[in-house]
Tab-separated table of C-alpha atoms in Angstrom:
chain	number	residue	atom	x	y	z
A	1	MET	CA	132.721	294.318	312.087
A	2	PRO	CA	135.879	293.846	309.956
A	3	LEU	CA	135.157	291.728	306.905
A	4	SER	CA	137.907	289.259	307.784
A	5	LYS	CA	136.386	288.575	311.233
A	6	LYS	CA	132.916	288.206	309.733
A	7	LEU	CA	134.285	285.690	307.236
A	8	ARG	CA	136.019	283.704	309.980
A	9	ASP	CA	132.820	283.597	312.044
A	10	GLU	CA	130.903	282.355	309.017
A	11	LEU	CA	133.508	279.662	308.410
A	12	GLN	CA	133.444	278.651	312.078
A	13	SER	CA	129.695	278.047	311.778
A	14	PHE	CA	129.654	276.566	308.277
A	15	LYS	CA	132.538	274.053	308.437
A	16	PRO	CA	131.251	271.935	311.387
A	17	TRP	CA	127.840	271.696	309.753
A	18	LEU	CA	129.486	270.701	306.464
A	19	SER	CA	131.526	267.993	308.166
A	20	ASP	CA	128.418	266.613	309.880
A	21	ALA	CA	126.509	266.601	306.564
A	22	GLN	CA	129.336	264.664	304.902
A	23	ASN	CA	129.257	262.067	307.690
A	24	ARG	CA	125.484	261.723	307.306
A	25	LEU	CA	125.955	261.062	303.602
A	26	GLN	CA	128.640	258.433	304.216
A	27	ALA	CA	126.273	256.641	306.584
A	28	ILE	CA	123.844	256.022	303.715
A	29	GLN	CA	125.463	253.080	301.949
A	30	PRO	CA	123.904	251.557	298.805
A	31	ASP	CA	124.551	248.037	300.068
A	32	SER	CA	121.026	246.627	300.216
A	33	CYS	CA	118.443	245.602	297.629
A	34	ASP	CA	115.635	245.380	300.178
A	35	ARG	CA	112.874	247.761	299.155
A	36	GLY	CA	112.113	248.756	302.737
A	37	VAL	CA	115.756	249.569	303.458
A	38	ILE	CA	116.093	251.579	300.241
A	39	LEU	CA	112.967	253.606	301.032
A	40	LYS	CA	114.418	254.505	304.448
A	41	GLN	CA	117.697	255.505	302.820
A	42	LEU	CA	115.897	257.684	300.294
A	43	LYS	CA	113.960	259.323	303.116
A	44	ALA	CA	117.194	260.033	305.005
A	45	LEU	CA	118.757	261.344	301.808
A	46	LYS	CA	115.844	263.695	301.230
A	47	GLY	CA	116.241	265.066	304.740
A	48	LEU	CA	119.923	265.633	304.068
A	49	ARG	CA	119.176	267.318	300.735
A	50	ASP	CA	116.676	269.664	302.414
A	51	ASP	CA	119.275	270.528	305.038
A	52	VAL	CA	121.906	271.199	302.386
A	53	ASP	CA	119.482	273.374	300.427
A	54	SER	CA	118.704	275.362	303.590
A	55	HIS	CA	122.433	276.174	303.933
A	56	LYS	CA	122.718	277.379	300.364
A	57	PRO	CA	122.280	281.081	301.367
A	58	GLU	CA	125.126	280.712	303.883
A	59	HIS	CA	127.293	279.189	301.182
A	60	GLU	CA	126.543	282.041	298.793
A	61	THR	CA	127.225	284.653	301.479
A	62	LEU	CA	130.510	282.942	302.290
A	63	LYS	CA	131.643	283.138	298.669
A	64	GLU	CA	130.553	286.767	298.316
A	65	ASP	CA	132.355	287.834	301.495
A	66	ALA	CA	135.471	285.972	300.395
A	67	THR	CA	135.433	287.793	297.053
A	68	SER	CA	134.983	291.144	298.791
A	69	LEU	CA	137.829	290.354	301.178
A	70	ILE	CA	140.150	289.482	298.337
A	71	ASP	CA	139.344	292.780	296.628
A	72	SER	CA	139.749	294.879	299.767
A	73	CYS	CA	142.473	293.268	301.838
A	74	GLN	CA	145.261	291.279	300.268
A	75	SER	CA	146.737	290.340	303.654
A	76	ASP	CA	143.767	288.054	304.366
A	77	LYS	CA	143.681	286.618	300.888
A	78	TYR	CA	144.857	283.164	302.122
A	79	VAL	CA	141.603	282.842	304.096
A	80	ALA	CA	139.478	283.432	300.996
A	81	ASP	CA	141.633	281.385	298.631
A	82	GLY	CA	142.218	278.548	301.049
A	83	GLU	CA	139.521	277.755	303.591
A	84	VAL	CA	136.607	279.311	301.736
A	85	LYS	CA	137.424	277.649	298.456
A	86	ASP	CA	137.893	274.271	300.203
A	87	ALA	CA	134.573	274.688	302.004
A	88	SER	CA	132.828	275.728	298.787
A	89	LYS	CA	134.303	272.795	296.904
A	90	SER	CA	133.152	270.404	299.640
A	91	TYR	CA	129.666	271.907	299.609
A	92	ASN	CA	129.314	271.553	295.849
A	93	GLY	CA	130.701	268.026	296.041
A	94	LEU	CA	128.137	267.187	298.717
A	95	VAL	CA	125.314	268.392	296.458
A	96	ASP	CA	126.621	266.311	293.561
A	97	ASN	CA	127.147	263.217	295.731
A	98	ILE	CA	123.613	263.431	297.106
A	99	SER	CA	122.196	263.479	293.564
A	100	SER	CA	124.476	260.632	292.506
A	101	LEU	CA	123.546	258.495	295.515
A	102	GLU	CA	119.835	259.167	295.035
A	103	LYS	CA	120.102	258.008	291.439
A	104	GLN	CA	122.010	254.896	292.506
A	105	LEU	CA	119.438	253.989	295.151
A	106	LEU	CA	116.589	254.397	292.667
A	107	ASN	CA	118.463	252.257	290.134
A	108	THR	CA	119.073	249.599	292.795
A	109	ALA	CA	115.393	249.556	293.738
A	110	GLU	CA	114.400	249.190	290.085
A	111	ALA	CA	117.010	246.470	289.471
A	112	ALA	CA	115.847	244.556	292.554
A	113	GLU	CA	112.234	244.723	291.386
A	114	GLN	CA	113.162	243.523	287.896
A	115	PHE	CA	115.187	240.653	289.335
A	116	GLU	CA	112.334	239.578	291.586
A	117	GLU	CA	109.806	239.760	288.739
A	118	SER	CA	112.048	237.812	286.349
A	119	LEU	CA	112.608	235.079	288.944
A	120	GLN	CA	108.902	234.532	289.624
A	121	PRO	CA	107.976	232.509	286.487
A	122	VAL	CA	111.189	230.502	286.801
A	123	ASP	CA	110.472	229.611	290.431
A	124	ASP	CA	106.840	228.794	289.586
A	125	LEU	CA	107.940	226.251	286.985
A	126	TYR	CA	110.534	224.760	289.325
A	127	ASN	CA	107.851	224.290	291.985
A	128	LYS	CA	105.585	222.486	289.526
A	129	VAL	CA	108.383	220.133	288.484
A	130	GLU	CA	109.259	219.373	292.104
A	131	LYS	CA	105.588	218.719	292.863
A	132	LEU	CA	105.379	216.282	289.951
A	133	LEU	CA	108.506	214.393	291.020
A	134	ALA	CA	107.221	214.149	294.595
A	135	SER	CA	103.746	212.944	293.574
A	136	GLN	CA	104.669	210.181	291.121
A	137	GLU	CA	104.308	206.632	292.455
A	138	PRO	CA	105.638	203.282	291.160
A	139	ILE	CA	103.551	202.145	288.206
A	140	GLY	CA	103.653	198.430	289.022
A	141	ILE	CA	102.122	196.647	286.029
A	142	ASP	CA	99.755	199.488	285.134
A	143	LYS	CA	100.756	200.401	281.560
A	144	THR	CA	98.366	203.346	281.328
A	145	LYS	CA	99.736	204.837	284.519
A	146	GLY	CA	103.269	204.424	283.208
A	147	LYS	CA	102.511	206.075	279.861
A	148	ASP	CA	100.776	208.994	281.589
A	149	ALA	CA	103.735	209.446	283.935
A	150	ILE	CA	106.186	209.508	281.026
A	151	ALA	CA	103.978	212.004	279.170
A	152	ASP	CA	103.995	214.299	282.222
A	153	ILE	CA	107.777	214.160	282.426
A	154	GLU	CA	108.179	214.901	278.710
A	155	LYS	CA	105.834	217.869	279.103
A	156	PHE	CA	107.971	219.377	281.862
A	157	LEU	CA	111.231	218.639	280.072
A	158	LEU	CA	109.874	220.650	277.162
A	159	ALA	CA	108.669	223.378	279.547
A	160	LEU	CA	112.145	223.676	281.081
A	161	LYS	CA	113.638	223.901	277.608
A	162	ASP	CA	111.174	226.616	276.593
A	163	ASN	CA	111.881	228.386	279.889
A	164	GLU	CA	115.583	228.899	279.123
A	165	PRO	CA	115.089	232.434	277.707
A	166	LYS	CA	113.292	233.432	280.926
A	167	LEU	CA	116.101	231.898	282.946
A	168	ASP	CA	118.604	233.938	280.928
A	169	GLU	CA	116.533	237.086	281.604
A	170	ALA	CA	116.576	236.354	285.324
A	171	LYS	CA	120.354	235.858	285.307
A	172	GLU	CA	120.843	239.072	283.349
A	173	ALA	CA	118.607	240.960	285.793
A	174	GLY	CA	120.606	239.469	288.659
A	175	GLN	CA	123.891	240.620	287.161
A	176	ASN	CA	122.446	244.099	286.722
A	177	LEU	CA	121.424	244.124	290.379
A	178	LEU	CA	124.896	242.975	291.450
A	179	SER	CA	126.432	245.896	289.569
A	180	GLN	CA	124.385	248.285	291.735
A	181	LEU	CA	125.568	246.787	295.038
A	182	ASP	CA	128.814	247.065	296.960
A	183	ASP	CA	130.914	243.942	296.347
A	184	LYS	CA	131.422	243.507	300.093
A	185	SER	CA	127.770	243.902	301.105
A	186	PRO	CA	125.766	240.920	302.427
A	187	ASP	CA	123.100	241.429	299.771
A	188	HIS	CA	125.714	241.205	297.012
A	189	ALA	CA	126.792	237.789	298.299
A	190	ARG	CA	123.163	236.705	298.725
A	191	VAL	CA	122.099	237.687	295.206
A	192	LYS	CA	125.218	236.079	293.740
A	193	GLN	CA	124.454	232.831	295.554
A	194	GLU	CA	120.813	233.008	294.474
A	195	LEU	CA	121.913	233.300	290.831
A	196	LEU	CA	124.158	230.255	291.140
A	197	ALA	CA	121.386	228.310	292.873
A	198	VAL	CA	118.679	229.062	290.292
A	199	ASP	CA	120.965	227.973	287.459
A	200	GLN	CA	122.046	224.791	289.254
A	201	LYS	CA	118.466	223.950	290.163
A	202	ASN	CA	117.485	224.017	286.501
A	203	LYS	CA	120.247	221.509	285.683
A	204	ASN	CA	119.340	219.294	288.655
A	205	LEU	CA	115.659	219.173	287.717
A	206	VAL	CA	116.429	218.301	284.096
A	207	ASP	CA	118.757	215.504	285.243
A	208	GLU	CA	116.156	214.179	287.678
A	209	LEU	CA	113.417	214.183	285.031
A	210	VAL	CA	115.647	212.351	282.545
A	211	LYS	CA	116.526	209.700	285.144
A	212	ARG	CA	112.894	209.308	286.164
A	213	LYS	CA	111.831	208.935	282.536
A	214	ALA	CA	114.460	206.234	281.925
A	215	LYS	CA	113.274	204.298	284.962
A	216	LEU	CA	109.640	204.577	283.939
A	217	GLU	CA	110.455	203.364	280.437
A	218	LYS	CA	112.214	200.346	281.935
A	219	ASP	CA	109.271	199.682	284.266
A	220	LEU	CA	106.885	200.029	281.325
A	221	GLU	CA	108.915	197.523	279.342
A	222	GLN	CA	108.620	195.035	282.197
A	223	ALA	CA	104.886	195.707	282.410
A	224	ASP	CA	104.592	194.992	278.668
A	225	LYS	CA	106.366	191.654	279.107
A	226	PHE	CA	104.110	190.771	282.003
A	227	HIS	CA	100.961	191.584	280.081
A	228	ASP	CA	102.196	189.620	277.052
A	229	ALA	CA	102.781	186.594	279.274
A	230	LEU	CA	99.434	187.127	280.940
A	231	GLN	CA	97.703	187.260	277.560
A	232	ALA	CA	99.383	184.061	276.459
A	233	LEU	CA	98.254	182.365	279.631
A	234	GLU	CA	94.745	183.736	279.212
A	235	ASP	CA	94.597	182.415	275.644
A	236	TRP	CA	95.681	178.981	276.803
A	237	ILE	CA	93.259	178.681	279.747
A	238	PRO	CA	90.034	177.869	277.766
A	239	SER	CA	91.460	174.761	276.149
A	240	ALA	CA	92.945	173.668	279.462
A	241	GLN	CA	89.563	174.161	281.151
A	242	GLU	CA	87.975	171.722	278.730
A	243	GLN	CA	90.424	169.119	279.848
A	244	VAL	CA	89.651	169.866	283.473
A	245	ALA	CA	85.917	169.504	282.811
A	246	ALA	CA	86.470	166.095	281.276
A	247	GLN	CA	88.540	164.964	284.213
A	248	GLU	CA	87.784	161.424	285.452
A	249	PRO	CA	87.779	160.245	289.055
A	250	VAL	CA	91.205	159.756	290.578
A	251	SER	CA	92.716	156.683	289.020
A	252	SER	CA	95.192	154.191	290.356
A	253	ASP	CA	97.054	154.387	287.070
A	254	PRO	CA	100.195	156.559	287.530
A	255	GLU	CA	99.948	158.133	284.077
A	256	THR	CA	96.299	159.016	284.615
A	257	VAL	CA	97.087	160.477	288.017
A	258	LYS	CA	99.832	162.559	286.418
A	259	ASN	CA	97.399	163.980	283.861
A	260	GLN	CA	94.845	164.726	286.531
A	261	LEU	CA	97.443	166.597	288.562
A	262	GLN	CA	98.334	168.667	285.512
A	263	GLN	CA	94.678	169.477	285.000
A	264	ALA	CA	94.403	170.559	288.638
A	265	GLU	CA	97.414	172.812	288.109
A	266	VAL	CA	95.617	174.395	285.161
A	267	LYS	CA	92.697	175.188	287.394
A	268	ARG	CA	95.042	176.740	289.956
A	269	LEU	CA	96.678	178.856	287.253
A	270	HIS	CA	93.246	179.999	286.133
A	271	ASN	CA	92.531	181.253	289.660
A	272	ILE	CA	95.891	183.042	289.722
A	273	LEU	CA	95.100	184.631	286.365
A	274	ASN	CA	91.797	185.982	287.637
A	275	PHE	CA	93.547	187.401	290.695
A	276	LEU	CA	96.213	189.114	288.579
A	277	LYS	CA	93.590	190.590	286.258
A	278	ARG	CA	91.732	192.030	289.217
A	279	SER	CA	94.968	193.413	290.704
A	280	SER	CA	96.013	195.172	287.474
A	281	SER	CA	92.635	196.765	286.824
């Protein structure tokens, strides 16, 4: 068989396969940070690499025949210099692109894992703060309850402050992950939104804790005033009770009746005091 015909037959077989392999590579887009998706892409890429490797002997034969044709028949030189060189260049480019894409997918998988791990302690703290805010109840006149509630808030405000380096690590890991993804991919938009949300949530929780602390401090101040008034009333009751005990029968004298009514009011206040003490305990 003339060498030129053999070379054309080899090209006729090799070029369609090469075109199909290039299309298979283009179908594997590094646009997801989902571990399951990446594993499937790596599996498909491995299958493509194995197929490319299996065509390596054909590629080598093609180059050798082209070199022989150039040396033996100058009239067919355009075939060797043109189509064969283009096919060889595409083949080598395919090999390089497969390696590059494999590296990118592995980097994306690693970046996604780092982002997820860095977010975990941040999310855990956020959940604890939200649980605290949801569980706190009005303190009423219970000073101890109010002081404990304020102490809890101060503890989490400090925890959020101490957590800022971890938040920065999570944002840095997120930016690294974004750099691995196609700007137009859904996962790129999702991760970007997640980064904005985690940063905003930190600010919102700090603001909510500060507002809650201010309200509790105001409620505690009112509770202090109530207990001060209650103590004053409690201190006054014993002397008033003595007057009640010495109370005489109802008199027809207006002034005496007035005093007796005041003494009755003292007794009523004493009952109210006992009720309030029981309610606040």
